[in-house]
Tab-separated table of C-alpha atoms in Angstrom:
chain	number	residue	atom	x	y	z
A	1	MET	CA	-32.710	-1.473	50.840
A	2	ILE	CA	-30.762	-4.694	51.537
A	3	PHE	CA	-32.895	-7.004	53.671
A	4	ARG	CA	-31.308	-9.388	55.743
A	5	LEU	CA	-33.620	-13.038	55.786
A	6	GLY	CA	-33.727	-15.152	58.973
A	7	GLU	CA	-35.206	-18.345	58.119
A	8	LEU	CA	-37.056	-21.197	60.923
A	9	PHE	CA	-38.111	-24.386	59.219
A	10	CYS	CA	-36.270	-23.441	56.184
A	11	GLY	CA	-36.239	-26.889	54.220
A	12	PRO	CA	-33.880	-27.484	50.955
A	13	GLY	CA	-33.949	-23.680	49.988
A	14	GLY	CA	-37.185	-23.061	47.752
A	15	LEU	CA	-38.332	-20.458	49.452
A	16	ALA	CA	-34.655	-19.108	49.949
A	17	TRP	CA	-33.313	-19.685	46.407
A	18	GLY	CA	-37.158	-17.236	45.506
A	19	ALA	CA	-35.585	-14.796	47.696
A	20	THR	CA	-32.084	-14.905	46.809
A	21	HIS	CA	-32.799	-14.505	42.839
A	22	ALA	CA	-35.509	-11.931	43.354
A	23	ASP	CA	-35.007	-9.109	41.151
A	24	ILE	CA	-36.953	-5.844	40.442
A	25	GLY	CA	-34.682	-3.890	38.264
A	26	ASP	CA	-33.153	-1.961	41.237
A	27	PRO	CA	-29.727	-3.470	43.081
A	28	ASN	CA	-30.846	-1.301	45.890
A	29	PHE	CA	-33.155	-3.273	46.770
A	30	LYS	CA	-32.330	-7.547	47.362
A	31	ILE	CA	-32.597	-9.946	49.710
A	32	VAL	CA	-29.725	-12.103	51.188
A	33	HIS	CA	-29.299	-14.803	53.207
A	34	ALA	CA	-28.858	-14.159	56.933
A	35	TRP	CA	-29.084	-17.397	59.127
A	36	ALA	CA	-31.708	-20.930	59.020
A	37	ASN	CA	-32.475	-23.692	60.870
A	38	ASP	CA	-34.086	-26.816	59.956
A	39	TYR	CA	-34.405	-30.113	62.352
A	40	ASP	CA	-33.336	-32.392	59.552
A	41	GLU	CA	-29.501	-32.788	59.147
A	42	ASN	CA	-29.528	-33.583	55.287
A	43	THR	CA	-32.081	-30.804	54.606
A	44	CYS	CA	-29.806	-28.112	56.209
A	45	ARG	CA	-26.679	-29.720	54.464
A	46	THR	CA	-28.416	-29.392	50.528
A	47	TYR	CA	-29.487	-25.571	52.288
A	48	GLN	CA	-26.033	-24.781	53.283
A	49	ARG	CA	-24.349	-26.512	49.929
A	50	ASN	CA	-27.046	-24.456	47.522
A	51	ILE	CA	-27.999	-20.978	49.234
A	52	CYS	CA	-25.101	-20.012	51.721
A	53	HIS	CA	-21.974	-21.944	50.767
A	54	ASN	CA	-19.786	-19.453	52.134
A	55	MET	CA	-21.421	-18.958	55.419
A	56	PRO	CA	-22.237	-22.602	56.514
A	57	GLY	CA	-22.265	-21.806	59.883
A	58	SER	CA	-25.325	-19.769	59.842
A	59	VAL	CA	-27.335	-22.870	58.930
A	60	TYR	CA	-28.386	-24.403	62.565
A	61	HIS	CA	-29.073	-27.696	62.558
A	62	ALA	CA	-31.897	-28.407	65.738
A	63	ASP	CA	-35.239	-29.424	66.893
A	64	VAL	CA	-36.555	-25.321	66.699
A	65	ARG	CA	-38.005	-26.875	70.338
A	66	LYS	CA	-34.544	-27.247	71.941
A	67	LEU	CA	-33.874	-23.688	69.888
A	68	ASP	CA	-32.531	-20.609	71.443
A	69	LEU	CA	-33.549	-18.469	69.467
A	70	THR	CA	-32.387	-15.378	71.098
A	71	GLN	CA	-28.162	-16.542	69.057
A	72	PHE	CA	-29.342	-15.115	65.798
A	73	THR	CA	-27.839	-11.894	64.141
A	74	GLN	CA	-29.889	-9.076	63.962
A	75	ILE	CA	-32.558	-9.441	60.210
A	76	ASP	CA	-35.136	-7.458	58.285
A	77	ALA	CA	-36.900	-9.914	57.038
A	78	PHE	CA	-38.042	-13.494	58.261
A	79	ALA	CA	-39.666	-16.518	56.737
A	80	PHE	CA	-41.001	-19.796	58.066
A	81	GLY	CA	-42.811	-22.646	56.045
A	82	PHE	CA	-43.762	-24.161	59.603
A	83	PRO	CA	-44.736	-27.651	59.428
A	84	CYS	CA	-47.978	-28.616	57.945
A	85	ASN	CA	-48.134	-31.942	58.723
A	86	ASP	CA	-50.988	-31.281	60.863
A	87	TYR	CA	-52.826	-29.393	59.178
A	88	SER	CA	-52.892	-31.333	55.593
A	89	VAL	CA	-56.210	-32.507	54.305
A	90	VAL	CA	-54.024	-35.985	53.521
A	91	GLY	CA	-53.630	-36.915	57.352
A	92	GLU	CA	-55.175	-36.908	60.497
A	93	GLN	CA	-55.700	-32.984	61.090
A	94	LYS	CA	-55.304	-32.451	64.486
A	95	GLY	CA	-54.167	-29.178	63.658
A	96	MET	CA	-53.140	-27.824	67.299
A	97	ASP	CA	-53.506	-30.497	69.695
A	98	GLY	CA	-50.856	-32.394	67.236
A	99	VAL	CA	-46.548	-32.268	67.504
A	100	TYR	CA	-46.169	-29.862	64.772
A	101	GLY	CA	-49.442	-27.514	64.946
A	102	PRO	CA	-48.153	-25.083	67.588
A	103	LEU	CA	-44.236	-25.267	66.120
A	104	TYR	CA	-45.983	-21.928	64.405
A	105	SER	CA	-45.599	-19.977	67.704
A	106	TYR	CA	-41.665	-20.074	67.237
A	107	GLY	CA	-41.837	-18.059	64.454
A	108	VAL	CA	-44.241	-15.534	66.266
A	109	LYS	CA	-41.342	-15.607	69.303
A	110	VAL	CA	-39.063	-15.018	66.360
A	111	LEU	CA	-40.799	-11.550	65.474
A	112	LYS	CA	-41.175	-10.660	68.874
A	113	LEU	CA	-37.339	-10.719	69.405
A	114	TYR	CA	-36.158	-9.230	66.092
A	115	LYS	CA	-39.077	-7.095	64.786
A	116	PRO	CA	-38.358	-7.420	60.913
A	117	GLN	CA	-39.738	-5.549	58.745
A	118	TRP	CA	-41.280	-7.873	57.462
A	119	PHE	CA	-42.069	-11.408	57.288
A	120	LEU	CA	-43.548	-14.611	54.624
A	121	ALA	CA	-45.236	-17.222	56.588
A	122	GLU	CA	-46.246	-20.664	54.779
A	123	ASN	CA	-48.381	-23.702	55.200
A	124	VAL	CA	-50.955	-25.845	53.194
A	125	GLY	CA	-54.288	-24.963	52.843
A	126	GLY	CA	-56.256	-27.164	54.939
A	127	LEU	CA	-54.537	-24.852	57.585
A	128	ARG	CA	-57.899	-22.955	57.008
A	129	ASN	CA	-59.846	-25.888	58.054
A	130	ALA	CA	-57.789	-27.319	60.746
A	131	ASN	CA	-59.486	-27.170	64.465
A	132	ASP	CA	-62.954	-25.958	63.218
A	133	GLY	CA	-60.718	-22.724	61.831
A	134	LYS	CA	-59.932	-21.650	65.135
A	135	ALA	CA	-56.239	-22.351	64.179
A	136	PHE	CA	-56.121	-20.336	61.305
A	137	THR	CA	-57.710	-17.689	63.528
A	138	LYS	CA	-55.649	-17.782	66.523
A	139	ILE	CA	-52.268	-18.024	64.412
A	140	LEU	CA	-53.605	-14.690	62.690
A	141	ASP	CA	-53.987	-13.129	66.212
A	142	GLU	CA	-50.677	-13.890	67.625
A	143	MET	CA	-48.915	-12.681	64.155
A	144	ARG	CA	-51.375	-9.414	64.996
A	145	THR	CA	-50.239	-9.004	68.130
A	146	ALA	CA	-46.549	-8.987	67.935
A	147	GLY	CA	-46.763	-6.358	65.724
A	148	TYR	CA	-48.139	-6.786	61.777
A	149	LYS	CA	-50.321	-5.930	59.598
A	150	LEU	CA	-51.616	-9.253	57.742
A	151	TYR	CA	-52.053	-10.344	54.501
A	152	PRO	CA	-52.757	-13.929	53.868
A	153	ASN	CA	-53.728	-15.322	50.612
A	154	LEU	CA	-53.960	-18.844	48.970
A	155	TYR	CA	-51.992	-18.707	46.233
A	156	LYS	CA	-52.361	-21.844	43.154
A	157	PHE	CA	-49.061	-22.122	41.880
A	158	GLU	CA	-49.982	-23.952	38.657
A	159	THR	CA	-51.677	-20.509	37.935
A	160	TYR	CA	-48.886	-18.431	38.141
A	161	GLY	CA	-46.654	-21.114	35.444
A	162	VAL	CA	-45.456	-23.378	38.083
A	163	PRO	CA	-45.802	-26.846	36.502
A	164	GLN	CA	-47.575	-28.875	39.593
A	165	ALA	CA	-51.144	-28.399	41.409
A	166	ARG	CA	-49.689	-26.844	44.612
A	167	HIS	CA	-52.244	-24.524	46.924
A	168	ARG	CA	-50.563	-22.644	49.620
A	169	ILE	CA	-51.299	-20.493	52.107
A	170	ILE	CA	-49.177	-17.651	52.138
A	171	ILE	CA	-49.070	-15.377	55.109
A	172	VAL	CA	-47.076	-11.878	54.431
A	173	GLY	CA	-46.742	-9.494	57.275
A	174	ILE	CA	-45.370	-6.047	57.333
A	175	ARG	CA	-44.973	-4.151	60.527
A	176	ASN	CA	-47.563	-2.403	61.631
A	177	ASP	CA	-45.419	1.033	61.518
A	178	ILE	CA	-44.449	0.721	57.994
A	179	ASP	CA	-46.663	2.849	55.975
A	180	VAL	CA	-46.806	0.431	52.644
A	181	GLU	CA	-49.649	-1.880	51.721
A	182	PHE	CA	-48.770	-5.004	50.101
A	183	LYS	CA	-50.939	-6.547	47.012
A	184	VAL	CA	-50.940	-10.015	45.754
A	185	PRO	CA	-49.518	-10.171	42.391
A	186	SER	CA	-51.736	-10.914	39.794
A	187	ASN	CA	-51.030	-14.606	37.558
A	188	LYS	CA	-52.107	-12.446	34.462
A	189	PRO	CA	-48.864	-12.261	33.175
A	190	TYR	CA	-48.032	-16.036	33.667
A	191	ALA	CA	-51.301	-17.117	31.934
A	192	LYS	CA	-49.678	-18.414	28.360
A	193	VAL	CA	-46.665	-20.000	30.297
A	194	ASP	CA	-46.300	-23.554	29.075
A	195	ASN	CA	-47.063	-25.342	32.322
A	196	THR	CA	-47.340	-29.039	31.572
A	197	CYS	CA	-45.426	-31.488	33.709
A	198	ARG	CA	-44.278	-32.337	29.728
A	199	ASN	CA	-42.246	-29.363	29.061
A	200	ALA	CA	-41.260	-29.015	33.124
A	201	ILE	CA	-39.683	-32.673	32.591
A	202	GLU	CA	-37.924	-32.990	28.861
A	203	VAL	CA	-37.408	-29.016	27.733
A	204	PRO	CA	-34.355	-28.817	28.035
A	205	PRO	CA	-33.870	-32.508	28.356
A	206	ILE	CA	-32.149	-33.519	31.628
A	207	PRO	CA	-28.649	-33.823	31.354
A	208	LYS	CA	-27.366	-37.396	31.789
A	209	ASP	CA	-25.292	-36.779	34.352
A	210	ALA	CA	-27.488	-34.471	36.206
A	211	PRO	CA	-27.005	-35.006	40.180
A	212	ASN	CA	-30.133	-36.437	42.205
A	213	ASN	CA	-31.578	-38.398	38.743
A	214	GLU	CA	-31.215	-41.820	39.932
A	215	LEU	CA	-33.608	-44.099	38.220
A	216	THR	CA	-36.151	-45.532	40.843
A	217	LYS	CA	-36.187	-49.550	40.526
A	218	GLN	CA	-39.581	-50.700	40.047
A	219	SER	CA	-40.746	-54.697	40.817
A	220	PRO	CA	-42.475	-56.365	38.084
A	221	THR	CA	-45.897	-56.033	39.654
A	222	VAL	CA	-45.386	-52.581	39.603
A	223	VAL	CA	-44.786	-52.277	35.825
A	224	GLU	CA	-47.287	-54.245	35.099
A	225	ARG	CA	-49.918	-52.146	36.666
A	226	LEU	CA	-48.481	-49.455	35.198
A	227	SER	CA	-49.048	-50.417	31.582
A	228	TYR	CA	-52.674	-50.243	32.235
A	229	ILE	CA	-52.883	-47.368	33.414
A	230	LYS	CA	-53.096	-44.916	31.107
A	231	PRO	CA	-52.192	-40.557	31.632
A	232	GLY	CA	-53.832	-39.168	34.224
A	233	GLN	CA	-55.353	-42.402	35.320
A	234	ASN	CA	-54.905	-43.794	39.145
A	235	ALA	CA	-54.938	-47.626	40.678
A	236	PHE	CA	-58.927	-46.965	41.310
A	237	THR	CA	-60.022	-45.377	38.056
A	238	ALA	CA	-57.691	-47.660	35.567
A	239	ASP	CA	-59.097	-50.766	34.108
A	240	LEU	CA	-57.304	-52.836	35.997
A	241	PRO	CA	-56.965	-57.004	35.439
A	242	GLU	CA	-58.463	-58.831	39.162
A	243	HIS	CA	-54.607	-59.964	40.279
A	244	LEU	CA	-53.383	-56.159	39.152
A	245	LYS	CA	-56.029	-54.753	41.604
A	246	LEU	CA	-55.482	-52.917	44.896
A	247	ASN	CA	-57.281	-54.739	47.959
A	248	ILE	CA	-57.842	-51.376	49.669
A	249	THR	CA	-60.861	-50.715	52.385
A	250	GLY	CA	-61.938	-47.282	52.881
A	251	ALA	CA	-60.148	-43.949	51.463
A	252	LYS	CA	-58.866	-44.391	47.869
A	253	ILE	CA	-56.539	-41.790	47.746
A	254	SER	CA	-56.459	-40.529	44.358
A	255	GLN	CA	-52.409	-40.253	43.707
A	256	ILE	CA	-52.157	-43.878	43.993
A	257	TYR	CA	-49.983	-45.116	41.474
A	258	LYS	CA	-50.907	-42.216	39.263
A	259	ARG	CA	-49.729	-40.969	36.195
A	260	LEU	CA	-48.988	-37.533	34.801
A	261	ASP	CA	-51.070	-36.399	32.720
A	262	PRO	CA	-48.025	-34.755	30.076
A	263	GLU	CA	-50.412	-31.927	28.601
A	264	LYS	CA	-50.931	-30.661	32.553
A	265	PRO	CA	-49.437	-29.432	35.559
A	266	ALA	CA	-48.420	-32.387	38.059
A	267	TYR	CA	-50.715	-33.217	40.622
A	268	THR	CA	-49.121	-32.605	43.851
A	269	VAL	CA	-45.461	-32.784	44.462
A	270	THR	CA	-45.407	-34.950	48.243
A	271	GLY	CA	-42.650	-36.310	50.095
A	272	SER	CA	-43.861	-39.878	50.717
A	273	GLY	CA	-42.830	-42.768	48.601
A	274	GLY	CA	-44.058	-45.779	49.435
A	275	GLY	CA	-47.100	-47.923	48.513
A	276	GLY	CA	-47.519	-46.536	45.287
A	277	THR	CA	-47.323	-42.731	46.098
A	278	HIS	CA	-44.115	-42.120	43.796
A	279	ILE	CA	-44.948	-39.275	41.028
A	280	TYR	CA	-45.444	-41.993	37.680
A	281	HIS	CA	-44.499	-40.797	34.592
A	282	TRP	CA	-46.523	-40.614	31.781
A	283	ALA	CA	-45.218	-43.271	29.140
A	284	GLU	CA	-42.980	-44.786	30.520
A	285	PRO	CA	-43.301	-47.791	33.462
A	286	ARG	CA	-42.202	-46.102	36.509
A	287	ALA	CA	-41.606	-43.272	39.133
A	288	LEU	CA	-40.186	-39.520	38.208
A	289	THR	CA	-36.944	-39.863	39.052
A	290	ASN	CA	-35.612	-36.937	41.976
A	291	ARG	CA	-34.534	-34.030	39.669
A	292	GLU	CA	-37.687	-34.660	37.409
A	293	ARG	CA	-39.292	-33.774	40.848
A	294	ALA	CA	-36.821	-31.220	41.777
A	295	ARG	CA	-37.569	-29.817	37.877
A	296	LEU	CA	-41.944	-29.581	38.650
A	297	GLN	CA	-40.789	-28.167	42.361
A	298	THR	CA	-39.053	-25.554	39.791
A	299	PHE	CA	-35.381	-26.306	41.057
A	300	PRO	CA	-32.996	-25.712	38.715
A	301	ASP	CA	-30.541	-28.790	37.580
A	302	ASP	CA	-27.429	-27.193	39.195
A	303	PHE	CA	-29.708	-27.497	43.039
A	304	VAL	CA	-27.631	-30.156	44.524
A	305	PHE	CA	-29.979	-32.082	47.357
A	306	GLU	CA	-27.578	-34.172	49.504
A	307	GLY	CA	-28.426	-36.936	51.588
A	308	ASN	CA	-29.850	-40.541	50.252
A	309	LYS	CA	-32.679	-40.878	47.396
A	310	GLU	CA	-35.395	-40.736	50.300
A	311	SER	CA	-34.256	-37.969	51.857
A	312	VAL	CA	-33.869	-35.988	48.623
A	313	ARG	CA	-37.260	-37.209	48.075
A	314	LYS	CA	-38.258	-35.520	51.178
A	315	GLN	CA	-36.966	-32.614	50.727
A	316	ILE	CA	-38.137	-31.971	47.325
A	317	GLY	CA	-42.019	-32.954	48.535
A	318	MET	CA	-41.612	-30.662	51.330
A	319	ALA	CA	-39.857	-27.277	49.589
A	320	VAL	CA	-41.964	-24.574	48.144
A	321	PRO	CA	-41.545	-24.174	44.379
A	322	CYS	CA	-38.418	-21.916	44.037
A	323	ILE	CA	-40.302	-19.584	40.807
A	324	GLY	CA	-43.676	-19.654	42.758
A	325	ALA	CA	-41.607	-18.069	45.772
A	326	LYS	CA	-39.867	-15.686	43.657
A	327	ILE	CA	-42.557	-14.052	42.506
A	328	ILE	CA	-43.980	-13.169	45.943
A	329	PHE	CA	-40.477	-11.890	46.967
A	330	GLU	CA	-40.597	-9.810	44.176
A	331	ALA	CA	-43.867	-7.928	44.763
A	332	ILE	CA	-42.974	-7.638	48.460
A	333	LEU	CA	-39.295	-5.524	47.259
A	334	LYS	CA	-41.574	-3.438	44.696
A	335	THR	CA	-43.642	-3.152	47.541
A	336	PHE	CA	-40.672	-1.590	49.604
A	337	ALA	CA	-39.220	0.287	46.362
A	338	GLY	CA	-42.628	1.804	45.777
A	339	ILE	CA	-42.702	0.087	42.082
A	340	PRO	CA	-46.352	-0.073	41.238
A	341	TYR	CA	-47.263	-3.995	39.839
A	342	GLU	CA	-50.064	-6.376	38.631
A	343	SER	CA	-52.342	-6.870	41.460
A	344	MET	CA	-55.235	-8.894	41.950
A	345	PRO	CA	-57.999	-9.152	45.110
A	346	ALA	CA	-56.666	-11.567	47.751
A	347	ASN	CA	-59.165	-14.517	48.560
A	348	ILE	CA	-58.732	-15.185	52.002
A	349	GLU	CA	-60.676	-12.382	53.885
A	350	GLU	CA	-58.994	-10.577	56.665
C-alpha cells in the first residue's frame, strides 16, 4: 500500500524526510510525497530541494489562510505540524486567542475534504495547557468529528535516540472505518543509543565543505563571558565577574548563553538566536553552526537548507527531528501492514 502524503505547515522537511525514509522491510508499504505547503519562501525552497526536487510545483508557498485547499491532488495520508507559537511555554501562551492558535483548523479542513486514511499532527507539549486545557480538548474534538480515531502522545525524543531533549505532542489519527489500532512505539530499543550531543556533532566529523556550516561571529564580550561558563551552565548559573553579568529583571530563561553538556543530549533546538539564545559549544567559545544544529535535529549532512544563515537557523529550529519522525511513521506503516512491533502505553489519556 503506497500512501500519498500531503502536508500543511511542512517546514523544511523533517517530517517528510522521516515519512519518505520509513522502511518496514516490505516495499508494498511506503509513504511518498504528494504535495506540501508553507508560508515561508526559503522553507519551501529547502523542502523542494531535499524532498521533491523532481516535483517542485507540488510545494505551495502561501499563507494557509489564503490558500485554496481544494486544488490539491488526492492523498491517503496527511501531516501537519501546525504553528506552535501561541502554545509554547516560552511565549505568551495566547493559545486559541493568538494569531497562530486557530491555524490547526485548516488541517481539520483538509481531513474533511480529502478523508485520508490516516494523519499525523504535531505541536509543542504546552498545547495541553493552553487556554486551561480547553484548546487541546477542542482540537481533539474537531479531529474526531472529522471522522478519526485519535492516538495522542507526548513523545520525549531523547528517549528514542535523538541527541536532543525535545518533547512534542504527536496526534496520530486513523479513519473510523479502518479496522486497525495504532500503538505508541516503545522507546526501549533505543535505550543504549549514544545520543550525547558530543557524539552527534563529532561522530563522524562534519566535513569541512559541509553545507550550512558557517561559523557565527562572536563579540569579544561574548567570548570572554563564555570562558567563565562551564558545560551545562548558563549566564545565570555560572560564576561571572560583575562586568559580564546580564542585567535582566523578571524571567531568567535558562538557555541564555547556555553551553551544551557533551555527555548529555542537547537542550531543545529552537529557531531563536538573538540575545544569547544560540546553542553554545561545550568547549569552544562560540555558538553552534547551523550544520551542528541540524545534526542535533538528526538531519543528514547532505540535507541542504536554502536561505541566509538566520533563515536556516529558524528552519532547523522549527523542524521535527528526522529520526524521531521516521520511528513514528514506521509504526504507522506496521499498523497498516499488520506487523507487530514493541509498543508502550500512551501518556496522554483519551
